[in-house]
Amino acid sequence: QVQLVESGGGLVQAGGSLRLSCVVSGGTFSSYAMGWFRQAPGKEREFVGAISRSGGRIYYKDAVKGRFTISRDNAKNTGYLQMNSLKPEDTAVYYCAAALAPIGAIFTRAPQYTYCGQGTQVTVSS
C-alpha cells in the first residue's frame, strides 16, 4: 500500500519560509508524478503545484510562482515544497499527492491523483 507522509509545517511570520517534505513508501517513487494541494478553513482544496516523475517538468499555481519551489529526490523517495516569502493567505493544511504517470506528465486536479497524505498545517501570522 502506498503511503504519503508530510512533515515540516508550523507557525511562521509573514515573510518567513518553511520547507515541507513528503515521504512516499510502498511504491516505486520514480513512477509517480507528485502534486501539492492546500485547503484553508472554509475553502475548497486548491492546487499549488506539481512535478513530473523525473522532476523535469514543474508547474505552479499563479499565486505561488516565484515564492514556492517544488522538487523531489527519487533516491530518497521524498518530495519537497519550499515556501518563501510566506503570506497570511498561504495559511492552510498542505497535502502532497501521488499518481502513477507517464514520463513527463503532470496533473493539476485532485481527482487525477490516487494517493494523498494526511496533511500538515501551515500557519502564517501577520
Coordinates of C-alpha atoms in Angstrom, one line a residue:
Q1 CA 0.0 0.0 0.0
V2 CA 1.4 3.4 -1.0
Q3 CA 1.6 5.8 1.9
L4 CA 2.5 9.5 1.9
V5 CA 3.6 11.3 5.0
E6 CA 4.0 15.1 5.1
S7 CA 6.1 17.0 7.6
G8 CA 7.6 20.4 8.1
G9 CA 4.5 22.5 8.7
G10 CA 4.3 25.0 11.5
L11 CA 3.8 28.6 12.5
V12 CA 5.8 31.3 10.8
Q13 CA 5.6 35.1 10.5
A14 CA 4.8 36.7 7.2
G15 CA 7.8 36.9 5.0
G16 CA 9.3 33.7 6.5
S17 CA 10.0 30.3 5.0
L18 CA 9.1 26.7 5.5
R19 CA 10.0 23.5 3.7
L20 CA 7.5 20.7 3.6
S21 CA 8.6 17.2 2.9
C22 CA 6.6 14.3 1.6
V23 CA 8.0 10.8 2.1
V24 CA 6.4 8.1 -0.1
S25 CA 6.5 4.4 0.8
G26 CA 5.1 1.2 -0.6
G27 CA 5.7 2.0 -4.2
T28 CA 8.3 2.9 -6.8
F29 CA 8.6 6.6 -6.1
S30 CA 10.1 7.4 -9.5
S31 CA 7.0 6.1 -11.2
Y32 CA 4.8 8.7 -9.6
A33 CA 4.0 12.2 -10.6
M34 CA 3.5 14.3 -7.5
G35 CA 1.4 17.3 -6.6
W36 CA 0.8 19.7 -3.7
F37 CA -2.5 21.0 -2.7
R38 CA -3.8 23.1 0.2
Q39 CA -7.0 23.7 2.0
A40 CA -7.8 26.8 4.1
P41 CA -10.6 26.8 6.6
G42 CA -14.0 27.1 4.9
K43 CA -12.5 26.8 1.4
E44 CA -12.1 24.1 -1.1
R45 CA -8.9 22.3 -1.6
E46 CA -6.8 24.0 -4.2
F47 CA -3.9 23.1 -6.4
V48 CA -0.5 24.5 -5.5
G49 CA 1.9 22.8 -7.9
A50 CA 3.0 19.6 -9.5
I51 CA 6.2 17.8 -10.6
S52 CA 6.8 15.0 -13.1
R53 CA 8.4 11.7 -12.3
S54 CA 11.9 12.8 -13.1
G55 CA 11.4 16.4 -11.9
G56 CA 11.9 17.7 -15.4
R57 CA 8.5 19.4 -15.6
I58 CA 7.1 21.6 -12.8
Y59 CA 4.0 23.7 -12.8
Y60 CA 2.8 26.2 -10.2
K61 CA -0.4 28.0 -9.3
D62 CA 0.0 31.6 -10.3
A63 CA -0.4 32.8 -6.7
V64 CA 2.8 31.0 -5.6
K65 CA 5.0 31.4 -8.6
G66 CA 8.3 32.9 -7.6
R67 CA 7.8 32.1 -4.0
F68 CA 7.3 28.4 -3.8
T69 CA 9.7 25.7 -5.3
I70 CA 8.7 22.1 -5.8
S71 CA 11.4 19.4 -6.1
R72 CA 12.0 15.8 -5.5
D73 CA 14.7 13.3 -4.6
N74 CA 13.9 10.0 -6.1
A75 CA 16.8 8.3 -4.3
K76 CA 15.2 9.3 -1.0
N77 CA 11.5 8.7 -2.0
T78 CA 10.8 12.3 -1.0
G79 CA 9.2 15.3 -2.5
Y80 CA 9.6 18.9 -1.3
L81 CA 7.8 22.1 -1.2
Q82 CA 10.0 25.1 -0.4
M83 CA 7.9 28.1 0.6
N84 CA 9.5 31.5 0.8
S85 CA 8.0 35.0 1.3
L86 CA 5.0 33.4 3.0
K87 CA 1.8 35.5 3.3
P88 CA -1.1 35.1 5.8
E89 CA -3.2 33.9 2.8
D90 CA -0.9 30.9 2.5
T91 CA -2.3 29.6 5.8
A92 CA -3.8 26.2 5.1
V93 CA -3.4 22.5 5.5
Y94 CA -1.0 21.3 2.8
Y95 CA -1.2 17.9 1.2
C96 CA 1.0 16.0 -1.1
A97 CA -0.4 13.6 -3.6
A98 CA 1.0 11.0 -6.0
A99 CA -0.2 9.1 -9.1
L100 CA 1.4 6.7 -11.5
A101 CA 2.1 8.7 -14.6
P102 CA 3.8 8.6 -18.0
I103 CA 7.2 10.1 -18.3
G104 CA 6.9 13.9 -18.3
A105 CA 3.2 14.0 -17.2
I106 CA 2.0 16.4 -14.5
F107 CA -1.5 16.6 -13.1
T108 CA -3.2 19.7 -11.8
R109 CA -6.5 18.3 -10.5
A110 CA -7.0 16.4 -7.2
P111 CA -9.1 13.6 -8.8
Q112 CA -6.1 12.8 -11.0
Y113 CA -4.1 11.6 -8.0
T114 CA -4.5 8.2 -6.5
Y115 CA -2.8 8.7 -3.2
C116 CA -2.8 11.6 -0.7
G117 CA -1.1 12.3 2.6
Q118 CA -2.7 13.3 5.8
G119 CA -1.7 16.9 5.5
T120 CA 0.4 19.3 7.5
Q121 CA -0.7 22.6 8.9
V122 CA 1.0 25.8 7.8
T123 CA 0.0 29.0 9.6
V124 CA 1.4 32.4 8.6
S125 CA 0.9 35.2 11.1
S126 CA 0.8 38.8 10.0

